[in-house]
Amino acid sequence: MAQTYMIRRQNAEFKTTSTRLASELSTGLTSDVSKRFSGDFSMISSVETSLTALQAYKSASNEAGQFATVMQTTLGLVQDQTTAAVSALLLTSNSASHTQIQNTSNDVMQKFEVVVSSLNTQVGGRSLFAGAATDGPAIASPTAIIASLKTAIAGQTTAVGVEAVVNTWFDALGGGYETIGYLGSTTSIAPFKIGIGQEADVSITAADSEIRDTLKGLALAALVSEGALAGDISEQALLLRNAGDWLLTVGDRQTGMRASLGSVEAQIETASTQTASEISALEIVRTELLSIDPYDTASELEAVQTQLETLYALTARISRLSLVDFLR
């Protein structure tokens, strides 16, 4: 019984050692970290901690990069729609017919709807332009905004009167845009931590003046298609031209906003490259700290396998022994 127990114990030890050595040979890394560092894990622990932090920064940079890229694309679409609307509105002359005015206004209404829809874009379930309120849309539907504006301008008979009301609706503190139009938070989304001491601020919201004024100009022209100043073609034409002039001034501010966002995108890209480089360097250090000598390990594995085969042969021979053979 004692001999059987000893053989079983040796068999288990050889198998465990063989498995360990085979694993080390395939990965090139030691599986006995404690033995490698004699119980002092400070160096490898420091490397692992740094790698964990860098991986977190890498993840944040990827998220920030995706957020900023989609935001830039959306703002590009908004600017394209605005530019197209300006071209159509500024061509509206005093001699424009009712049909021409309605067609132009209908076209701007469609652009207004596209802009509102794009500003409600989400990335990974998070709204881009709603500030800290990322779980919902940034802006109310075009129908809701236009309906509120129609009610507000009721009774106005001149382009100047309609403009004054629309300006108040969009700009006044606690006015229509802040209570009905903008559904996001007044608190900006927190900056993304993309590196040690580095943050990416992508806090553009639909409450910002550039976007608010874009929506104002488009809505001003779109109201004509909804019956604003009905029956007075000259005032409708004037309203469309004024809306075009307004949107023309907004264009430069849109470009500035996109340029600022572009700088943030460049910052994120630089931080991502730096983080990837640091991760690569630390992974090399970790590999060097944990690597094994493949020749020595292969030799040791072969020796253990030979011992295991010898043990199997010895076990088989012992199992054939009998008292009769011994007495002979």
GROMACS .gro file of C-alpha atoms in nm:
model
  328
    1MET     CA    1   0.000   0.000   0.000
    2ALA     CA    2   0.284   0.235   0.088
    3GLN     CA    3   0.451   0.158  -0.242
    4THR     CA    4   0.127   0.216  -0.435
    5TYR     CA    5   0.074   0.548  -0.262
    6MET     CA    6   0.431   0.657  -0.338
    7ILE     CA    7   0.393   0.567  -0.706
    8ARG     CA    8   0.065   0.755  -0.733
    9ARG     CA    9   0.215   1.063  -0.566
   10GLN     CA   10   0.517   1.059  -0.798
   11ASN     CA   11   0.290   1.008  -1.098
   12ALA     CA   12   0.083   1.314  -1.001
   13GLU     CA   13   0.395   1.524  -0.947
   14PHE     CA   14   0.544   1.429  -1.283
   15LYS     CA   15   0.217   1.498  -1.463
   16THR     CA   16   0.179   1.838  -1.296
   17THR     CA   17   0.536   1.933  -1.378
   18SER     CA   18   0.497   1.811  -1.735
   19THR     CA   19   0.178   2.013  -1.784
   20ARG     CA   20   0.341   2.325  -1.638
   21LEU     CA   21   0.650   2.295  -1.856
   22ALA     CA   22   0.441   2.230  -2.169
   23SER     CA   23   0.235   2.541  -2.095
   24GLU     CA   24   0.547   2.751  -2.039
   25LEU     CA   25   0.700   2.621  -2.360
   26SER     CA   26   0.391   2.711  -2.563
   27THR     CA   27   0.343   3.060  -2.410
   28GLY     CA   28   0.707   3.144  -2.353
   29LEU     CA   29   0.617   3.272  -2.005
   30THR     CA   30   0.678   3.130  -1.662
   31SER     CA   31   0.378   2.996  -1.473
   32ASP     CA   32   0.552   3.019  -1.137
   33VAL     CA   33   0.570   3.395  -1.091
   34SER     CA   34   0.638   3.368  -0.718
   35LYS     CA   35   0.950   3.157  -0.777
   36ARG     CA   36   1.071   3.389  -1.053
   37PHE     CA   37   1.066   3.696  -0.826
   38SER     CA   38   1.139   3.516  -0.497
   39GLY     CA   39   0.812   3.645  -0.356
   40ASP     CA   40   0.888   4.011  -0.437
   41PHE     CA   41   0.609   4.113  -0.678
   42SER     CA   42   0.671   4.490  -0.665
   43MET     CA   43   0.826   4.515  -1.010
   44ILE     CA   44   0.577   4.302  -1.203
   45SER     CA   45   0.290   4.449  -1.000
   46SER     CA   46   0.394   4.800  -1.102
   47VAL     CA   47   0.399   4.698  -1.468
   48GLU     CA   48   0.057   4.532  -1.445
   49THR     CA   49  -0.094   4.834  -1.268
   50SER     CA   50   0.038   5.068  -1.534
   51LEU     CA   51  -0.095   4.843  -1.808
   52THR     CA   52  -0.440   4.835  -1.649
   53ALA     CA   53  -0.450   5.215  -1.629
   54LEU     CA   54  -0.333   5.252  -1.988
   55GLN     CA   55  -0.594   5.004  -2.111
   56ALA     CA   56  -0.859   5.217  -1.938
   57TYR     CA   57  -0.725   5.530  -2.109
   58LYS     CA   58  -0.722   5.344  -2.441
   59SER     CA   59  -1.087   5.249  -2.397
   60ALA     CA   60  -1.180   5.607  -2.305
   61SER     CA   61  -0.988   5.741  -2.606
   62ASN     CA   62  -1.168   5.501  -2.838
   63GLU     CA   63  -1.504   5.608  -2.699
   64ALA     CA   64  -1.414   5.977  -2.716
   65GLY     CA   65  -1.285   5.936  -3.070
   66GLN     CA   66  -1.605   5.769  -3.184
   67PHE     CA   67  -1.813   6.034  -3.007
   68ALA     CA   68  -1.619   6.322  -3.165
   69THR     CA   69  -1.612   6.166  -3.512
   70VAL     CA   70  -1.988   6.114  -3.529
   71MET     CA   71  -2.042   6.461  -3.384
   72GLN     CA   72  -1.817   6.610  -3.653
   73THR     CA   73  -2.004   6.420  -3.923
   74THR     CA   74  -2.336   6.542  -3.788
   75LEU     CA   75  -2.222   6.904  -3.775
   76GLY     CA   76  -2.098   6.868  -4.131
   77LEU     CA   77  -2.445   6.754  -4.237
   78VAL     CA   78  -2.603   7.047  -4.051
   79GLN     CA   79  -2.370   7.292  -4.226
   80ASP     CA   80  -2.435   7.136  -4.566
   81GLN     CA   81  -2.810   7.170  -4.516
   82THR     CA   82  -2.766   7.529  -4.401
   83THR     CA   83  -2.552   7.621  -4.703
   84ALA     CA   84  -2.805   7.469  -4.941
   85ALA     CA   85  -3.087   7.658  -4.770
   86VAL     CA   86  -2.898   7.990  -4.797
   87SER     CA   87  -2.851   7.942  -5.172
   88ALA     CA   88  -3.224   7.892  -5.224
   89LEU     CA   89  -3.341   8.166  -4.987
   90LEU     CA   90  -3.118   8.443  -5.117
   91LEU     CA   91  -3.246   8.383  -5.470
   92THR     CA   92  -3.599   8.471  -5.361
   93SER     CA   93  -3.682   8.803  -5.527
   94ASN     CA   94  -3.963   9.054  -5.481
   95SER     CA   95  -4.117   8.930  -5.803
   96ALA     CA   96  -4.124   8.566  -5.688
   97SER     CA   97  -4.455   8.392  -5.743
   98HIS     CA   98  -4.663   8.226  -5.476
   99THR     CA   99  -4.556   7.885  -5.612
  100GLN     CA  100  -4.187   7.974  -5.603
  101ILE     CA  101  -4.216   8.101  -5.246
  102GLN     CA  102  -4.400   7.789  -5.133
  103ASN     CA  103  -4.154   7.556  -5.305
  104THR     CA  104  -3.858   7.731  -5.145
  105SER     CA  105  -4.018   7.727  -4.803
  106ASN     CA  106  -4.116   7.360  -4.838
  107ASP     CA  107  -3.757   7.279  -4.932
  108VAL     CA  108  -3.627   7.460  -4.622
  109MET     CA  109  -3.884   7.278  -4.408
  110GLN     CA  110  -3.739   6.947  -4.527
  111LYS     CA  111  -3.389   7.069  -4.442
  112PHE     CA  112  -3.511   7.179  -4.099
  113GLU     CA  113  -3.646   6.829  -4.038
  114VAL     CA  114  -3.316   6.670  -4.150
  115VAL     CA  115  -3.116   6.900  -3.919
  116VAL     CA  116  -3.336   6.828  -3.616
  117SER     CA  117  -3.319   6.454  -3.684
  118SER     CA  118  -2.939   6.461  -3.719
  119LEU     CA  119  -2.898   6.656  -3.395
  120ASN     CA  120  -3.081   6.374  -3.218
  121THR     CA  121  -2.817   6.123  -3.332
  122GLN     CA  122  -2.697   5.874  -3.071
  123VAL     CA  123  -2.373   5.679  -3.036
  124GLY     CA  124  -2.387   5.362  -2.832
  125GLY     CA  125  -2.724   5.465  -2.692
  126ARG     CA  126  -2.593   5.807  -2.585
  127SER     CA  127  -2.732   6.127  -2.734
  128LEU     CA  128  -2.461   6.348  -2.883
  129PHE     CA  129  -2.601   6.698  -2.836
  130ALA     CA  130  -2.810   6.666  -2.518
  131GLY     CA  131  -2.536   6.748  -2.269
  132ALA     CA  132  -2.534   6.528  -1.960
  133ALA     CA  133  -2.885   6.398  -2.043
  134THR     CA  134  -2.748   6.138  -2.285
  135ASP     CA  135  -3.042   5.899  -2.240
  136GLY     CA  136  -3.288   6.100  -2.446
  137PRO     CA  137  -3.321   6.319  -2.758
  138ALA     CA  138  -3.159   6.661  -2.765
  139ILE     CA  139  -3.438   6.841  -2.949
  140ALA     CA  140  -3.815   6.808  -2.976
  141SER     CA  141  -3.965   6.694  -3.305
  142PRO     CA  142  -3.985   6.942  -3.594
  143THR     CA  143  -4.363   6.920  -3.575
  144ALA     CA  144  -4.367   7.023  -3.209
  145ILE     CA  145  -4.131   7.316  -3.265
  146ILE     CA  146  -4.316   7.450  -3.570
  147ALA     CA  147  -4.653   7.411  -3.396
  148SER     CA  148  -4.531   7.618  -3.100
  149LEU     CA  149  -4.388   7.884  -3.332
  150LYS     CA  150  -4.714   7.902  -3.532
  151THR     CA  151  -4.902   7.973  -3.214
  152ALA     CA  152  -4.649   8.236  -3.112
  153ILE     CA  153  -4.663   8.430  -3.442
  154ALA     CA  154  -5.040   8.422  -3.473
  155GLY     CA  155  -5.164   8.772  -3.556
  156GLN     CA  156  -4.832   8.894  -3.700
  157THR     CA  157  -4.877   9.063  -4.039
  158THR     CA  158  -4.521   9.164  -4.128
  159ALA     CA  159  -4.191   8.989  -4.177
  160VAL     CA  160  -4.036   9.210  -3.908
  161GLY     CA  161  -4.309   9.111  -3.662
  162VAL     CA  162  -4.264   8.740  -3.732
  163GLU     CA  163  -3.885   8.771  -3.693
  164ALA     CA  164  -3.919   8.948  -3.359
  165VAL     CA  165  -4.144   8.675  -3.220
  166VAL     CA  166  -3.922   8.393  -3.350
  167ASN     CA  167  -3.612   8.564  -3.208
  168THR     CA  168  -3.777   8.585  -2.868
  169TRP     CA  169  -3.892   8.222  -2.886
  170PHE     CA  170  -3.540   8.099  -2.953
  171ASP     CA  171  -3.332   8.346  -2.751
  172ALA     CA  172  -3.529   8.448  -2.443
  173LEU     CA  173  -3.428   8.299  -2.110
  174GLY     CA  174  -3.694   8.044  -2.027
  175GLY     CA  175  -3.847   8.101  -2.372
  176GLY     CA  176  -3.998   7.853  -2.612
  177TYR     CA  177  -3.672   7.690  -2.718
  178GLU     CA  178  -3.555   7.629  -2.362
  179THR     CA  179  -3.891   7.496  -2.245
  180ILE     CA  180  -4.020   7.318  -2.555
  181GLY     CA  181  -3.743   7.287  -2.815
  182TYR     CA  182  -3.431   7.181  -2.626
  183LEU     CA  183  -3.484   6.858  -2.430
  184GLY     CA  184  -3.127   6.804  -2.313
  185SER     CA  185  -2.946   6.910  -1.998
  186THR     CA  186  -2.797   7.250  -1.921
  187THR     CA  187  -2.503   7.057  -1.774
  188SER     CA  188  -2.240   6.956  -2.027
  189ILE     CA  189  -2.125   6.598  -2.064
  190ALA     CA  190  -1.816   6.526  -1.855
  191PRO     CA  191  -1.484   6.535  -2.047
  192PHE     CA  192  -1.334   6.199  -2.144
  193LYS     CA  193  -1.014   6.114  -1.952
  194ILE     CA  194  -0.789   6.003  -2.236
  195GLY     CA  195  -0.453   6.006  -2.059
  196ILE     CA  196  -0.264   6.112  -1.749
  197GLY     CA  197  -0.367   6.474  -1.703
  198GLN     CA  198  -0.540   6.476  -2.043
  199GLU     CA  199  -0.911   6.527  -2.105
  200ALA     CA  200  -1.112   6.553  -2.428
  201ASP     CA  201  -1.395   6.805  -2.403
  202VAL     CA  202  -1.676   6.731  -2.650
  203SER     CA  203  -1.939   6.937  -2.474
  204ILE     CA  204  -2.120   7.082  -2.777
  205THR     CA  205  -2.497   7.080  -2.720
  206ALA     CA  206  -2.804   7.179  -2.915
  207ALA     CA  207  -2.843   7.466  -2.669
  208ASP     CA  208  -2.527   7.634  -2.801
  209SER     CA  209  -2.585   7.955  -2.992
  210GLU     CA  210  -2.444   7.823  -3.321
  211ILE     CA  211  -2.697   7.540  -3.333
  212ARG     CA  212  -2.979   7.743  -3.184
  213ASP     CA  213  -2.933   8.018  -3.444
  214THR     CA  214  -2.916   7.761  -3.725
  215LEU     CA  215  -3.251   7.620  -3.618
  216LYS     CA  216  -3.390   7.972  -3.586
  217GLY     CA  217  -3.302   8.066  -3.945
  218LEU     CA  218  -3.438   7.743  -4.089
  219ALA     CA  219  -3.759   7.761  -3.885
  220LEU     CA  220  -3.812   8.123  -3.987
  221ALA     CA  221  -3.821   8.027  -4.353
  222ALA     CA  222  -4.011   7.703  -4.293
  223LEU     CA  223  -4.298   7.891  -4.127
  224VAL     CA  224  -4.401   8.034  -4.464
  225SER     CA  225  -4.493   7.683  -4.581
  226GLU     CA  226  -4.711   7.658  -4.270
  227GLY     CA  227  -4.913   7.970  -4.357
  228ALA     CA  228  -4.708   8.251  -4.203
  229LEU     CA  229  -4.801   8.588  -4.363
  230ALA     CA  230  -5.046   8.409  -4.590
  231GLY     CA  231  -5.175   8.625  -4.873
  232ASP     CA  232  -4.888   8.876  -4.860
  233ILE     CA  233  -4.632   8.750  -5.113
  234SER     CA  234  -4.398   9.046  -5.074
  235GLU     CA  235  -4.374   9.003  -4.695
  236GLN     CA  236  -4.324   8.628  -4.736
  237ALA     CA  237  -4.044   8.689  -4.987
  238LEU     CA  238  -3.885   8.938  -4.747
  239LEU     CA  239  -3.907   8.686  -4.463
  240LEU     CA  240  -3.734   8.422  -4.675
  241ARG     CA  241  -3.454   8.659  -4.777
  242ASN     CA  242  -3.403   8.773  -4.417
  243ALA     CA  243  -3.386   8.409  -4.308
  244GLY     CA  244  -3.120   8.353  -4.577
  245ASP     CA  245  -2.919   8.653  -4.457
  246TRP     CA  246  -2.936   8.523  -4.102
  247LEU     CA  247  -2.820   8.175  -4.198
  248LEU     CA  248  -2.538   8.325  -4.402
  249THR     CA  249  -2.393   8.485  -4.087
  250VAL     CA  250  -2.432   8.158  -3.897
  251GLY     CA  251  -2.218   7.970  -4.150
  252ASP     CA  252  -1.889   8.116  -4.030
  253ARG     CA  253  -1.974   8.030  -3.671
  254GLN     CA  254  -2.056   7.674  -3.773
  255THR     CA  255  -1.713   7.649  -3.933
  256GLY     CA  256  -1.550   7.778  -3.615
  257MET     CA  257  -1.738   7.526  -3.404
  258ARG     CA  258  -1.632   7.240  -3.630
  259ALA     CA  259  -1.271   7.362  -3.628
  260SER     CA  260  -1.267   7.357  -3.247
  261LEU     CA  261  -1.406   7.005  -3.251
  262GLY     CA  262  -1.138   6.912  -3.505
  263SER     CA  263  -0.871   7.022  -3.258
  264VAL     CA  264  -1.022   6.791  -2.998
  265GLU     CA  265  -1.021   6.506  -3.249
  266ALA     CA  266  -0.651   6.567  -3.312
  267GLN     CA  267  -0.587   6.569  -2.936
  268ILE     CA  268  -0.767   6.236  -2.899
  269GLU     CA  269  -0.569   6.084  -3.188
  270THR     CA  270  -0.238   6.200  -3.037
  271ALA     CA  271  -0.331   6.063  -2.695
  272SER     CA  272  -0.441   5.731  -2.848
  273THR     CA  273  -0.111   5.695  -3.033
  274GLN     CA  274   0.087   5.777  -2.719
  275THR     CA  275  -0.114   5.531  -2.509
  276ALA     CA  276  -0.073   5.253  -2.766
  277SER     CA  277   0.303   5.312  -2.770
  278GLU     CA  278   0.325   5.297  -2.390
  279ILE     CA  279   0.117   4.980  -2.378
  280SER     CA  280   0.344   4.816  -2.634
  281ALA     CA  281   0.657   4.914  -2.439
  282LEU     CA  282   0.519   4.783  -2.109
  283GLU     CA  283   0.405   4.458  -2.266
  284ILE     CA  284   0.761   4.406  -2.390
  285VAL     CA  285   0.893   4.471  -2.037
  286ARG     CA  286   0.639   4.229  -1.889
  287THR     CA  287   0.736   3.962  -2.141
  288GLU     CA  288   1.103   4.006  -2.058
  289LEU     CA  289   1.030   3.976  -1.686
  290LEU     CA  290   0.821   3.660  -1.725
  291SER     CA  291   0.989   3.494  -2.022
  292ILE     CA  292   1.157   3.153  -1.995
  293ASP     CA  293   1.454   2.998  -2.174
  294PRO     CA  294   1.287   2.770  -2.431
  295TYR     CA  295   1.594   2.541  -2.459
  296ASP     CA  296   1.618   2.483  -2.083
  297THR     CA  297   1.245   2.435  -2.054
  298ALA     CA  298   1.238   2.186  -2.343
  299SER     CA  299   1.526   1.991  -2.186
  300GLU     CA  300   1.351   1.986  -1.850
  301LEU     CA  301   1.025   1.874  -2.011
  302GLU     CA  302   1.200   1.589  -2.190
  303ALA     CA  303   1.364   1.479  -1.864
  304VAL     CA  304   1.029   1.480  -1.680
  305GLN     CA  305   0.863   1.283  -1.960
  306THR     CA  306   1.144   1.027  -1.942
  307GLN     CA  307   1.093   0.999  -1.566
  308LEU     CA  308   0.720   0.956  -1.620
  309GLU     CA  309   0.775   0.680  -1.877
  310THR     CA  310   1.019   0.507  -1.640
  311LEU     CA  311   0.761   0.526  -1.363
  312TYR     CA  312   0.498   0.372  -1.591
  313ALA     CA  313   0.736   0.087  -1.678
  314LEU     CA  314   0.822   0.030  -1.312
  315THR     CA  315   0.457   0.032  -1.216
  316ALA     CA  316   0.374  -0.225  -1.483
  317ARG     CA  317   0.658  -0.452  -1.367
  318ILE     CA  318   0.559  -0.430  -1.001
  319SER     CA  319   0.198  -0.509  -1.088
  320ARG     CA  320   0.311  -0.845  -1.236
  321LEU     CA  321   0.494  -0.963  -0.917
  322SER     CA  322   0.341  -1.253  -0.718
  323LEU     CA  323   0.433  -1.458  -0.408
  324VAL     CA  324   0.480  -1.770  -0.623
  325ASP     CA  325   0.737  -1.593  -0.842
  326PHE     CA  326   0.916  -1.469  -0.529
  327LEU     CA  327   0.934  -1.821  -0.370
  328ARG     CA  328   1.086  -1.964  -0.688
   0.00000   0.00000   0.00000
